[in-house]
């Protein structure tokens, strides 16, 4: 089923159908490729769009950190697979492609000017001043204007309106912005509304609403989207809105977007190492990457809302955190009763800063340090019990944690 025309797409500048958007791309000489940039959430947004296109009967290719897929089939080599996808777009045997962009690569080699009909920027530093002064933050800040410049001026750029570093993307002569925010009081969203532009926001009941100053319509309720964990995962709510905005920008109707997102789930095979939450009996398990405090805080809120449950955390990679953030990571993990099990070698000064951060809390969890990941996971499996949260913050391969969770089911 090709994405049907929706009368709701009559809002200013949105294409009335997917085929109309395709035709617009051809007229401008643009390949129908959607670029997705950001510090967190890129792969999830790509997968959400893939689900929307699949339900709409649109033939798609994606390129994420985990490889290239064409119509859902993994390609053996990334560059060759992506070149094959671009060739099929030219031949019209493929309808659209979605490309995940990395800040480091953009900063190093740049992007061609005005090439993408749609761009998405999930976030940059989540408004953390500390992040902006890290090496990763400086790279992202350098890459941001290149992403903005790479989107055609008659295209759309979908933005997280609650990350204020992205404000420059709604200024000047850049592409038409589509701003999303969980609050309709966010300054960037208010600016977009006052200018009569398209924007998406979250109502108190969890409904995602889109419109302009004169017209508004509901798309989906985040409480009905499994990855949002009944609204606890705020970052997934933003991902839902960004994927919805991009879907609308391709002319796909709201009903298809709603159906695709309410049936959207992520397997660990699709996004290994990204936020993955599963309930195994009465134990809540979460697997994600080790990350700085400004990205870790919303993950912890989603994994264990209001710190109501005892939590067993297994982690490594303190040496990959900014040195001045290690204490803060320890402090926020120390808010959760239970145990923190660290594994692997790390600089003594960093580990001591981490330990002091944990101890800063009134009732800190037990801190254990073990030499290997296997021993750490085994210790966690022996300690976890019904109603606990088992959180695994992985540095590289999440496979051992995922397999340990799978064994819990047997």
Short mmCIF file of C-alpha atoms in Angstrom, two decimals:
data_model
loop_
_atom_site.label_atom_id
_atom_site.label_comp_id
_atom_site.label_asym_id
_atom_site.label_seq_id
_atom_site.Cartn_x
_atom_site.Cartn_y
_atom_site.Cartn_z
CA UNK A 1 0.00 0.00 0.00
CA UNK A 2 1.53 3.33 -1.09
CA UNK A 3 1.12 6.14 1.41
CA UNK A 4 -2.36 7.47 0.83
CA UNK A 5 -3.29 11.12 0.50
CA UNK A 6 -4.42 12.59 3.78
CA UNK A 7 -6.53 15.77 3.83
CA UNK A 8 -4.59 16.79 6.92
CA UNK A 9 -1.51 17.37 4.75
CA UNK A 10 -3.03 20.54 3.33
CA UNK A 11 -1.12 22.60 5.88
CA UNK A 12 1.23 25.03 4.24
CA UNK A 13 4.19 23.64 2.34
CA UNK A 14 3.66 19.95 3.18
CA UNK A 15 3.35 17.65 0.14
CA UNK A 16 -0.13 16.13 -0.28
CA UNK A 17 1.21 12.60 -0.91
CA UNK A 18 4.41 10.59 -0.95
CA UNK A 19 4.39 10.48 -4.75
CA UNK A 20 4.08 14.25 -4.84
CA UNK A 21 7.14 14.49 -2.59
CA UNK A 22 9.05 12.11 -4.86
CA UNK A 23 8.14 14.22 -7.85
CA UNK A 24 9.28 17.34 -6.02
CA UNK A 25 12.66 15.70 -5.37
CA UNK A 26 13.03 14.86 -9.07
CA UNK A 27 12.16 18.42 -10.09
CA UNK A 28 14.87 19.80 -7.82
CA UNK A 29 17.38 17.14 -8.89
CA UNK A 30 17.60 15.77 -5.36
CA UNK A 31 17.92 12.10 -4.45
CA UNK A 32 15.05 11.17 -2.07
CA UNK A 33 17.41 10.66 0.87
CA UNK A 34 16.60 11.73 4.44
CA UNK A 35 19.60 12.68 6.59
CA UNK A 36 19.49 12.00 10.34
CA UNK A 37 22.11 13.67 12.56
CA UNK A 38 22.48 14.09 16.30
CA UNK A 39 24.29 12.88 19.39
CA UNK A 40 21.67 10.38 20.57
CA UNK A 41 18.57 8.78 19.09
CA UNK A 42 19.58 8.76 15.41
CA UNK A 43 19.30 5.02 14.86
CA UNK A 44 15.94 4.84 16.64
CA UNK A 45 14.51 7.60 14.43
CA UNK A 46 15.82 5.79 11.34
CA UNK A 47 14.13 2.57 12.44
CA UNK A 48 10.87 4.39 13.17
CA UNK A 49 10.90 5.87 9.67
CA UNK A 50 11.64 2.45 8.23
CA UNK A 51 8.54 1.12 10.02
CA UNK A 52 6.42 3.97 8.63
CA UNK A 53 7.66 3.35 5.09
CA UNK A 54 7.15 -0.41 5.37
CA UNK A 55 3.52 0.06 6.43
CA UNK A 56 2.98 2.61 3.66
CA UNK A 57 4.28 0.18 1.02
CA UNK A 58 7.24 2.44 0.30
CA UNK A 59 10.46 0.69 -0.78
CA UNK A 60 13.26 1.95 1.44
CA UNK A 61 16.92 1.60 2.31
CA UNK A 62 18.59 2.63 5.56
CA UNK A 63 22.18 3.18 6.62
CA UNK A 64 22.91 3.19 10.36
CA UNK A 65 25.96 2.50 12.52
CA UNK A 66 25.09 -1.17 12.16
CA UNK A 67 25.12 -1.37 8.38
CA UNK A 68 23.02 -0.92 5.25
CA UNK A 69 19.65 -2.53 4.62
CA UNK A 70 17.65 -2.49 1.40
CA UNK A 71 13.98 -3.40 1.82
CA UNK A 72 14.89 -4.92 5.18
CA UNK A 73 17.73 -7.09 3.87
CA UNK A 74 21.17 -6.52 5.39
CA UNK A 75 23.90 -5.81 2.84
CA UNK A 76 27.25 -7.51 3.31
CA UNK A 77 29.39 -4.39 2.72
CA UNK A 78 28.38 -0.91 3.81
CA UNK A 79 29.83 1.28 1.03
CA UNK A 80 28.89 -1.15 -1.73
CA UNK A 81 25.44 -1.58 -0.21
CA UNK A 82 24.84 2.17 0.01
CA UNK A 83 26.02 2.69 -3.57
CA UNK A 84 23.59 -0.04 -4.60
CA UNK A 85 20.79 1.76 -2.77
CA UNK A 86 21.59 5.09 -4.45
CA UNK A 87 21.67 3.40 -7.86
CA UNK A 88 18.27 1.86 -7.23
CA UNK A 89 16.90 5.27 -6.23
CA UNK A 90 18.03 6.56 -9.62
CA UNK A 91 16.47 3.56 -11.37
CA UNK A 92 13.20 4.11 -9.43
CA UNK A 93 13.28 0.54 -8.08
CA UNK A 94 13.66 2.06 -4.61
CA UNK A 95 11.57 4.94 -3.30
CA UNK A 96 13.49 6.51 -0.41
CA UNK A 97 16.63 6.09 1.68
CA UNK A 98 17.43 7.21 5.23
CA UNK A 99 21.06 7.93 6.14
CA UNK A 100 22.43 8.26 9.65
CA UNK A 101 25.19 10.88 9.85
CA UNK A 102 28.04 10.89 12.35
CA UNK A 103 29.27 14.19 13.82
CA UNK A 104 32.92 13.12 13.56
CA UNK A 105 32.66 12.22 9.88
CA UNK A 106 30.72 15.40 9.06
CA UNK A 107 33.29 17.53 10.85
CA UNK A 108 36.17 15.80 9.06
CA UNK A 109 34.91 15.63 5.46
CA UNK A 110 31.81 17.84 5.36
CA UNK A 111 28.61 17.34 3.36
CA UNK A 112 27.60 18.50 -0.12
CA UNK A 113 25.60 21.72 -0.23
CA UNK A 114 21.77 21.57 -0.49
CA UNK A 115 21.68 17.84 -1.23
CA UNK A 116 19.02 16.46 1.12
CA UNK A 117 15.30 17.21 0.75
CA UNK A 118 14.76 16.39 4.45
CA UNK A 119 17.13 16.60 7.41
CA UNK A 120 16.55 15.57 11.02
CA UNK A 121 18.63 16.71 14.00
CA UNK A 122 17.79 14.82 17.18
CA UNK A 123 19.96 16.78 19.64
CA UNK A 124 23.45 18.14 20.21
CA UNK A 125 24.38 18.58 23.88
CA UNK A 126 20.98 18.49 25.62
CA UNK A 127 21.66 22.05 26.81
CA UNK A 128 24.71 21.00 28.83
CA UNK A 129 27.38 23.70 29.02
CA UNK A 130 29.85 21.06 30.14
CA UNK A 131 29.12 18.99 27.04
CA UNK A 132 29.83 21.93 24.74
CA UNK A 133 33.37 22.15 26.11
CA UNK A 134 34.20 18.47 25.62
CA UNK A 135 35.97 17.26 22.49
CA UNK A 136 32.78 15.52 21.32
CA UNK A 137 30.70 18.64 21.95
CA UNK A 138 33.10 20.87 20.00
CA UNK A 139 33.04 18.44 17.07
CA UNK A 140 29.23 18.42 17.07
CA UNK A 141 29.10 22.22 17.16
CA UNK A 142 31.44 22.40 14.16
CA UNK A 143 29.40 19.82 12.26
CA UNK A 144 25.97 21.35 12.95
CA UNK A 145 26.13 24.21 10.37
CA UNK A 146 27.30 21.71 7.75
CA UNK A 147 24.20 19.60 8.31
CA UNK A 148 21.98 22.67 8.06
CA UNK A 149 23.75 23.72 4.84
CA UNK A 150 23.31 20.24 3.36
CA UNK A 151 19.49 20.46 3.43
CA UNK A 152 17.94 22.12 0.37
CA UNK A 153 16.37 25.52 1.04
CA UNK A 154 13.02 24.24 -0.28
CA UNK A 155 13.23 21.12 1.86
CA UNK A 156 12.41 20.50 5.51
CA UNK A 157 14.66 20.30 8.56
CA UNK A 158 13.07 18.58 11.57
CA UNK A 159 14.50 19.75 14.89
CA UNK A 160 14.37 18.98 18.58
CA UNK A 161 13.13 22.36 19.78
CA UNK A 162 14.23 21.70 23.36
CA UNK A 163 17.93 21.56 22.48
CA UNK A 164 18.78 25.23 22.20
CA UNK A 165 22.03 24.67 20.32
CA UNK A 166 19.82 23.86 17.33
CA UNK A 167 18.24 27.32 17.25
CA UNK A 168 20.53 28.48 14.46
CA UNK A 169 18.80 25.97 12.18
CA UNK A 170 15.56 27.99 12.29
CA UNK A 171 17.30 31.23 11.40
CA UNK A 172 18.57 32.67 8.14
CA UNK A 173 17.81 31.13 4.76
CA UNK A 174 17.96 27.46 5.72
CA UNK A 175 15.35 24.84 4.90
CA UNK A 176 11.80 25.10 6.22
CA UNK A 177 12.03 24.14 9.89
CA UNK A 178 9.64 21.71 11.56
CA UNK A 179 10.15 22.11 15.31
CA UNK A 180 9.13 19.45 17.83
CA UNK A 181 9.01 19.80 21.61
CA UNK A 182 7.40 18.04 24.53
CA UNK A 183 6.17 21.40 25.82
CA UNK A 184 4.19 23.88 23.74
CA UNK A 185 5.93 26.59 25.78
CA UNK A 186 9.42 25.78 24.47
CA UNK A 187 10.91 29.02 23.07
CA UNK A 188 11.86 27.55 19.67
CA UNK A 189 8.40 26.05 19.27
CA UNK A 190 6.71 29.34 20.21
CA UNK A 191 8.90 31.12 17.68
CA UNK A 192 7.87 28.63 15.01
CA UNK A 193 4.19 28.95 15.93
CA UNK A 194 4.32 32.75 15.84
CA UNK A 195 5.91 32.57 12.38
CA UNK A 196 3.07 30.34 11.17
CA UNK A 197 5.40 27.37 10.67
CA UNK A 198 4.73 23.68 11.20
CA UNK A 199 5.43 22.31 14.67
CA UNK A 200 4.68 19.26 16.82
CA UNK A 201 4.22 19.14 20.57
CA UNK A 202 2.97 16.90 23.36
CA UNK A 203 -0.32 17.48 25.13
CA UNK A 204 -0.60 16.67 28.87
CA UNK A 205 -2.46 13.44 28.06
CA UNK A 206 0.48 12.24 25.91
CA UNK A 207 -1.02 13.03 22.50
CA UNK A 208 1.39 14.24 19.83
CA UNK A 209 -0.19 17.21 18.05
CA UNK A 210 0.95 18.86 14.85
CA UNK A 211 -0.15 22.00 13.09
CA UNK A 212 0.50 25.68 12.55
CA UNK A 213 -1.07 28.80 13.95
CA UNK A 214 -4.42 28.08 12.25
CA UNK A 215 -4.81 24.30 12.22
CA UNK A 216 -3.83 21.36 14.45
CA UNK A 217 -4.36 17.61 14.51
CA UNK A 218 -3.38 14.66 16.67
CA UNK A 219 -1.05 11.95 15.36
CA UNK A 220 -0.46 9.39 18.11
CA UNK A 221 -0.47 9.07 21.89
CA UNK A 222 2.99 8.26 23.26
CA UNK A 223 1.39 6.01 25.90
CA UNK A 224 0.42 3.74 23.01
CA UNK A 225 3.97 3.61 21.59
CA UNK A 226 5.81 0.69 23.28
CA UNK A 227 9.30 2.21 23.21
CA UNK A 228 8.10 5.23 25.20
CA UNK A 229 7.54 2.96 28.24
CA UNK A 230 4.16 4.51 29.01
CA UNK A 231 5.68 7.98 28.83
CA UNK A 232 8.68 7.29 31.12
CA UNK A 233 11.24 7.45 28.27
CA UNK A 234 11.14 11.17 27.47
CA UNK A 235 13.88 10.89 24.84
CA UNK A 236 11.81 8.32 22.95
CA UNK A 237 8.89 10.76 22.93
CA UNK A 238 11.13 13.23 21.11
CA UNK A 239 12.18 10.49 18.68
CA UNK A 240 8.51 9.71 18.00
CA UNK A 241 7.82 13.37 17.20
CA UNK A 242 10.86 13.69 14.93
CA UNK A 243 9.97 10.54 13.00
CA UNK A 244 6.37 11.78 12.71
CA UNK A 245 7.56 15.16 11.44
CA UNK A 246 9.74 13.55 8.77
CA UNK A 247 6.92 11.20 7.78
CA UNK A 248 4.59 14.18 7.31
CA UNK A 249 7.30 15.97 5.31
CA UNK A 250 7.28 13.07 2.81
CA UNK A 251 3.50 13.35 2.41
CA UNK A 252 2.59 10.24 4.38
CA UNK A 253 -0.72 10.54 6.18
CA UNK A 254 -1.22 10.59 9.93
CA UNK A 255 -3.11 7.30 10.07
CA UNK A 256 -0.20 5.34 8.63
CA UNK A 257 2.24 7.10 10.97
CA UNK A 258 -0.02 6.32 13.94
CA UNK A 259 -0.35 2.64 13.06
CA UNK A 260 3.36 2.23 12.40
CA UNK A 261 4.46 3.83 15.67
CA UNK A 262 1.90 2.09 17.88
CA UNK A 263 3.20 -1.23 16.54
CA UNK A 264 6.85 -0.21 16.63
CA UNK A 265 9.23 -2.25 18.76
CA UNK A 266 12.99 -2.57 18.68
CA UNK A 267 14.86 -5.83 18.87
CA UNK A 268 18.41 -5.93 20.20
CA UNK A 269 19.43 -7.28 16.79
CA UNK A 270 18.25 -4.08 15.11
CA UNK A 271 19.90 -1.68 17.55
CA UNK A 272 22.46 -3.48 19.70
CA UNK A 273 23.76 -1.25 22.46
CA UNK A 274 21.01 1.35 22.15
CA UNK A 275 18.34 1.73 24.84
CA UNK A 276 16.68 -1.68 25.09
CA UNK A 277 14.18 -2.39 27.86
CA UNK A 278 12.60 -5.77 28.58
CA UNK A 279 10.67 -7.26 31.46
CA UNK A 280 11.80 -10.76 32.40
CA UNK A 281 9.14 -11.92 34.78
CA UNK A 282 9.05 -9.25 37.49
CA UNK A 283 12.57 -8.00 36.75
CA UNK A 284 12.96 -4.92 34.54
CA UNK A 285 16.12 -5.06 32.40
CA UNK A 286 17.73 -2.25 30.43
CA UNK A 287 20.78 -2.37 28.14
CA UNK A 288 22.38 0.83 26.86
CA UNK A 289 25.79 2.39 26.29
CA UNK A 290 27.95 4.04 28.90
CA UNK A 291 27.51 7.77 28.41
CA UNK A 292 28.17 11.17 30.01
CA UNK A 293 25.83 12.44 32.70
CA UNK A 294 23.85 14.79 30.43
CA UNK A 295 22.68 11.83 28.35
CA UNK A 296 22.59 9.32 31.22
CA UNK A 297 20.07 11.21 33.37
CA UNK A 298 17.03 10.67 31.10
CA UNK A 299 18.04 7.03 30.59
CA UNK A 300 18.04 6.46 34.35
CA UNK A 301 14.68 8.20 34.71
CA UNK A 302 13.26 5.89 32.04
CA UNK A 303 14.86 2.74 33.46
CA UNK A 304 13.79 3.35 37.05
CA UNK A 305 11.21 6.16 37.36
CA UNK A 306 11.44 8.05 40.66
CA UNK A 307 14.08 5.50 41.81
CA UNK A 308 11.29 3.39 43.24
CA UNK A 309 12.95 0.04 42.59
CA UNK A 310 16.18 -1.44 43.84
CA UNK A 311 18.71 -1.27 41.01
CA UNK A 312 21.68 -3.45 40.09
CA UNK A 313 23.92 -1.56 37.65
CA UNK A 314 26.76 -3.21 35.70
CA UNK A 315 29.10 -0.81 33.93
CA UNK A 316 32.53 -0.14 32.48
CA UNK A 317 34.15 2.59 30.41
CA UNK A 318 34.84 5.25 33.02
CA UNK A 319 38.00 6.05 31.04
CA UNK A 320 35.84 7.12 28.08
CA UNK A 321 33.92 9.72 30.02
CA UNK A 322 35.11 13.32 30.24
CA UNK A 323 37.41 13.43 33.28
CA UNK A 324 35.39 16.17 34.99
CA UNK A 325 32.14 14.23 34.52
CA UNK A 326 33.11 10.98 36.26
CA UNK A 327 32.13 12.29 39.71
CA UNK A 328 28.72 13.40 38.42
CA UNK A 329 28.05 10.01 36.80
CA UNK A 330 28.82 8.39 40.14
CA UNK A 331 26.60 10.85 41.97
CA UNK A 332 23.52 10.23 39.83
CA UNK A 333 24.00 6.44 39.87
CA UNK A 334 24.36 6.68 43.64
CA UNK A 335 20.78 7.85 43.95
CA UNK A 336 19.54 4.32 43.30
CA UNK A 337 19.65 1.81 46.13
CA UNK A 338 21.11 -1.61 45.41
CA UNK A 339 24.54 -2.16 43.88
CA UNK A 340 26.87 -0.72 41.25
CA UNK A 341 29.21 -3.34 39.78
CA UNK A 342 32.15 -1.92 37.86
CA UNK A 343 34.38 -4.12 35.73
CA UNK A 344 37.65 -3.72 33.85
CA UNK A 345 40.70 -1.60 34.41
CA UNK A 346 40.43 2.13 34.82
CA UNK A 347 42.59 4.98 35.99
CA UNK A 348 42.77 5.05 39.79
CA UNK A 349 41.97 8.77 39.97
CA UNK A 350 38.88 8.31 37.81
CA UNK A 351 37.64 5.36 39.85
CA UNK A 352 38.17 7.33 43.05
CA UNK A 353 36.19 10.26 41.64
CA UNK A 354 33.43 7.82 40.66
CA UNK A 355 33.43 6.29 44.15
CA UNK A 356 33.24 9.73 45.78
CA UNK A 357 30.31 10.63 43.54
CA UNK A 358 28.39 7.52 44.62
CA UNK A 359 29.22 8.15 48.29
CA UNK A 360 27.89 11.72 48.04
CA UNK A 361 24.35 10.36 48.42
CA UNK A 362 22.65 9.78 51.77
CA UNK A 363 22.00 6.10 51.14
CA UNK A 364 24.42 5.04 48.40
CA UNK A 365 24.39 1.61 46.76
CA UNK A 366 27.12 -0.93 47.34
CA UNK A 367 30.06 -0.40 44.95
CA UNK A 368 31.88 -3.51 43.71
CA UNK A 369 34.82 -3.57 41.28
CA UNK A 370 35.65 -6.79 39.42
CA UNK A 371 38.34 -7.49 36.81
CA UNK A 372 36.15 -8.98 34.04
CA UNK A 373 32.75 -8.37 32.52
CA UNK A 374 31.83 -12.01 32.91
CA UNK A 375 32.35 -11.93 36.67
CA UNK A 376 30.45 -8.65 36.93
CA UNK A 377 27.45 -10.01 35.02
CA UNK A 378 27.46 -13.23 37.05
CA UNK A 379 27.53 -11.21 40.28
CA UNK A 380 24.59 -9.13 39.05
CA UNK A 381 22.60 -12.23 38.08
CA UNK A 382 23.06 -13.66 41.55
CA UNK A 383 22.05 -10.38 43.21
CA UNK A 384 19.00 -9.43 41.16
CA UNK A 385 15.56 -10.40 42.43
CA UNK A 386 11.90 -9.79 41.67
CA UNK A 387 10.90 -6.11 41.26
CA UNK A 388 14.55 -5.04 40.71
CA UNK A 389 15.96 -3.12 37.77
CA UNK A 390 19.00 -4.71 36.12
CA UNK A 391 20.82 -1.98 34.17
CA UNK A 392 23.77 -2.77 31.91
CA UNK A 393 25.83 0.18 30.63
CA UNK A 394 28.12 -1.31 28.01
CA UNK A 395 31.27 0.14 26.48
CA UNK A 396 31.50 -1.85 23.26
CA UNK A 397 29.73 -5.15 22.59
CA UNK A 398 26.40 -5.48 24.44
CA UNK A 399 26.25 -9.17 23.52
CA UNK A 400 27.29 -10.60 26.92
CA UNK A 401 24.65 -8.52 28.73
CA UNK A 402 21.96 -9.41 26.21
CA UNK A 403 22.77 -13.12 26.43
CA UNK A 404 22.70 -12.96 30.23
CA UNK A 405 19.21 -11.44 30.07
CA UNK A 406 18.10 -14.14 27.63
CA UNK A 407 19.28 -16.80 30.07
CA UNK A 408 17.09 -15.26 32.77
CA UNK A 409 14.04 -16.48 30.84
CA UNK A 410 15.04 -20.14 31.11
#
